[in-house]
């Protein structure tokens, strides 16, 4: 027993020493920060976690640990309701606001009694936790009143009021908690209203002040812009580090409008993909709507989020009356709705937002209870990146992840010239065009000799943020360029890339880039390059890949599913002996890597394999090489999707020769490189099309029609259909010939051998064919009724 412990209980659990040398048992340490202050801990310091060692005392004395982390995810925590609408019920004067009418945070200094009274009302109603009156204690909000220099003072005052009231209501059997409220402010960084870094630094100041006053968790809420939300989370994490409380929980709540998306158009999937990798503890919804409108989005989080979920709806959708806005949802209705979501979606934190009162919370507590366990979920989690608008899975189900390469200053002449001329709108147009050509992500590279890459990245990333609907891969090894991009993109990016070219020591690029990757929750491409150079052999590639995966996952905590290893592509048509097996080495490295690390992603810059060949030859070799890599397990590729041809469309001789070249199938009397060069000598893209058309002309008519659908080729389609109509009814042509082609298209797409842009080409050709045949179809039998046709699809289907 430790008789010198500061508590009044004769302790029977191991003790520890505080920073000031006092001894305290774990039971004492689980009490609130005010208790720790008596023990010599700074106010607001985080308590050591509750351990199994203290269970005997808890069981004997009925004492419940007072660290919010000991309750989170075990039982549903019940938060408070509205602060702003409650303040409106008091007869506050302009003097109370110190001349800053509407600035509620000033009341923390001028009328702490009013703020405390509201907190007491919610605790009396049964809340486990209340939010501080600091929603607007940020740069964007206080700057409008000219008191931005008072962020820390007002935030600390608000947190202290809530802390004192919480401690009044806390008992050994039921501790009460304080959530530090962080609001969005009035500026949207994605739209250029304010720099995200300015918000981030102000959020850090706010959260540091609240930590000093003893908050139990940070509640970032009412987020309408993903870039603002990211800035708040990063600022809060920096504050935790500065205060030495790395495990202080961070909760984030976004606002989804009645349109089904956030204010700037972000879907719930984009929010989850962007915010969860930042290391937050809860993600949920608050404000804008009542509980009914939140259902679809909460269910999505329940299905896919591997972190906790929260919900704090308004008391319904506001109704405008002669006396102002009125929130119609009655307390009992709110309680029933939230109880249903607790059971259905496994909510961990529930409360109310605008229009909710202590009575709403009293009935919420009465209905859910104070010991309701958090319902276990089995979410289907997938690694994803996101644009402002939507998320994209890093592993596609039926294909590879296509990363468009046309916004790379080193690979696209058109993009480079537009960038050098400062024609930013043209650069954006090229980025947008890639989505229409079938890319899932755009690769953005501004690195060019003689240019300030960070400035160029700021110009382009800030425009791509809202004008390009696809997620962005930031292609640079320069930390300043990467940081400029990350600070201006609202979604979740991929960083391309890190490697061990200059080792992994303290001054290496690896160690300078990875803090940015980690802080922003980005995915990362890892190149198989080490101190000896670019890996050429299979064994060398795999060895570096293993080293990279270990460093990223073990040292930096990057999830294996967020790592994309690039096994490197080298030209194989140079004629040099040492390059002949480079393609085969890459394919085999991918195969071995996927066998050893199935969750790790793989990627390649495919077009380098055909460097030096003419355009027609490059299309064929790139297409065949990509197909072989995908068969070996390749997950993604940096390509110009429009210049990749389905292998079904490649003439057999060209296809087989390309395979022989890739796998170096030379014999004494056969060199596939020589044959490949001969096949494409003087060949252009136009001549390839003519050759394909000549081959089509030799096929039987029915087979020719099906082939036109598969190829998406409408040249000569009209003449073929006219010929078919001479011997066959229009409906039979559709059912027997055209649908046979569409069936093949479906099979190719399902097996990953045909990409979406080519499927759409086939569909367009089918549409033209049916339009030509429609006038020849017989009318329905007279008097026959029209039946009911039900068409069903799945969410996300292209139809």
Tab-separated table of C-alpha atoms in Angstrom, residues 276 280-284 301 304-310 348 379:
chain	number	residue	atom	x	y	z
A	276	UNK	CA	-10.242	9.438	-41.167
A	280	UNK	CA	-9.278	11.421	-35.660
A	281	UNK	CA	-11.295	9.412	-33.160
A	282	UNK	CA	-14.864	10.216	-34.236
A	283	UNK	CA	-16.507	11.416	-37.439
A	284	UNK	CA	-20.118	12.461	-37.539
A	301	UNK	CA	-20.398	5.781	-42.036
A	304	UNK	CA	-17.439	1.974	-43.988
A	305	UNK	CA	-15.907	3.884	-41.055
A	306	UNK	CA	-13.469	2.093	-38.768
A	307	UNK	CA	-13.609	5.004	-36.313
A	308	UNK	CA	-16.431	6.124	-34.033
A	309	UNK	CA	-19.557	7.873	-35.314
A	310	UNK	CA	-21.447	10.816	-33.833
A	348	UNK	CA	-20.699	6.557	-29.959
A	379	UNK	CA	-17.442	-2.038	-41.421
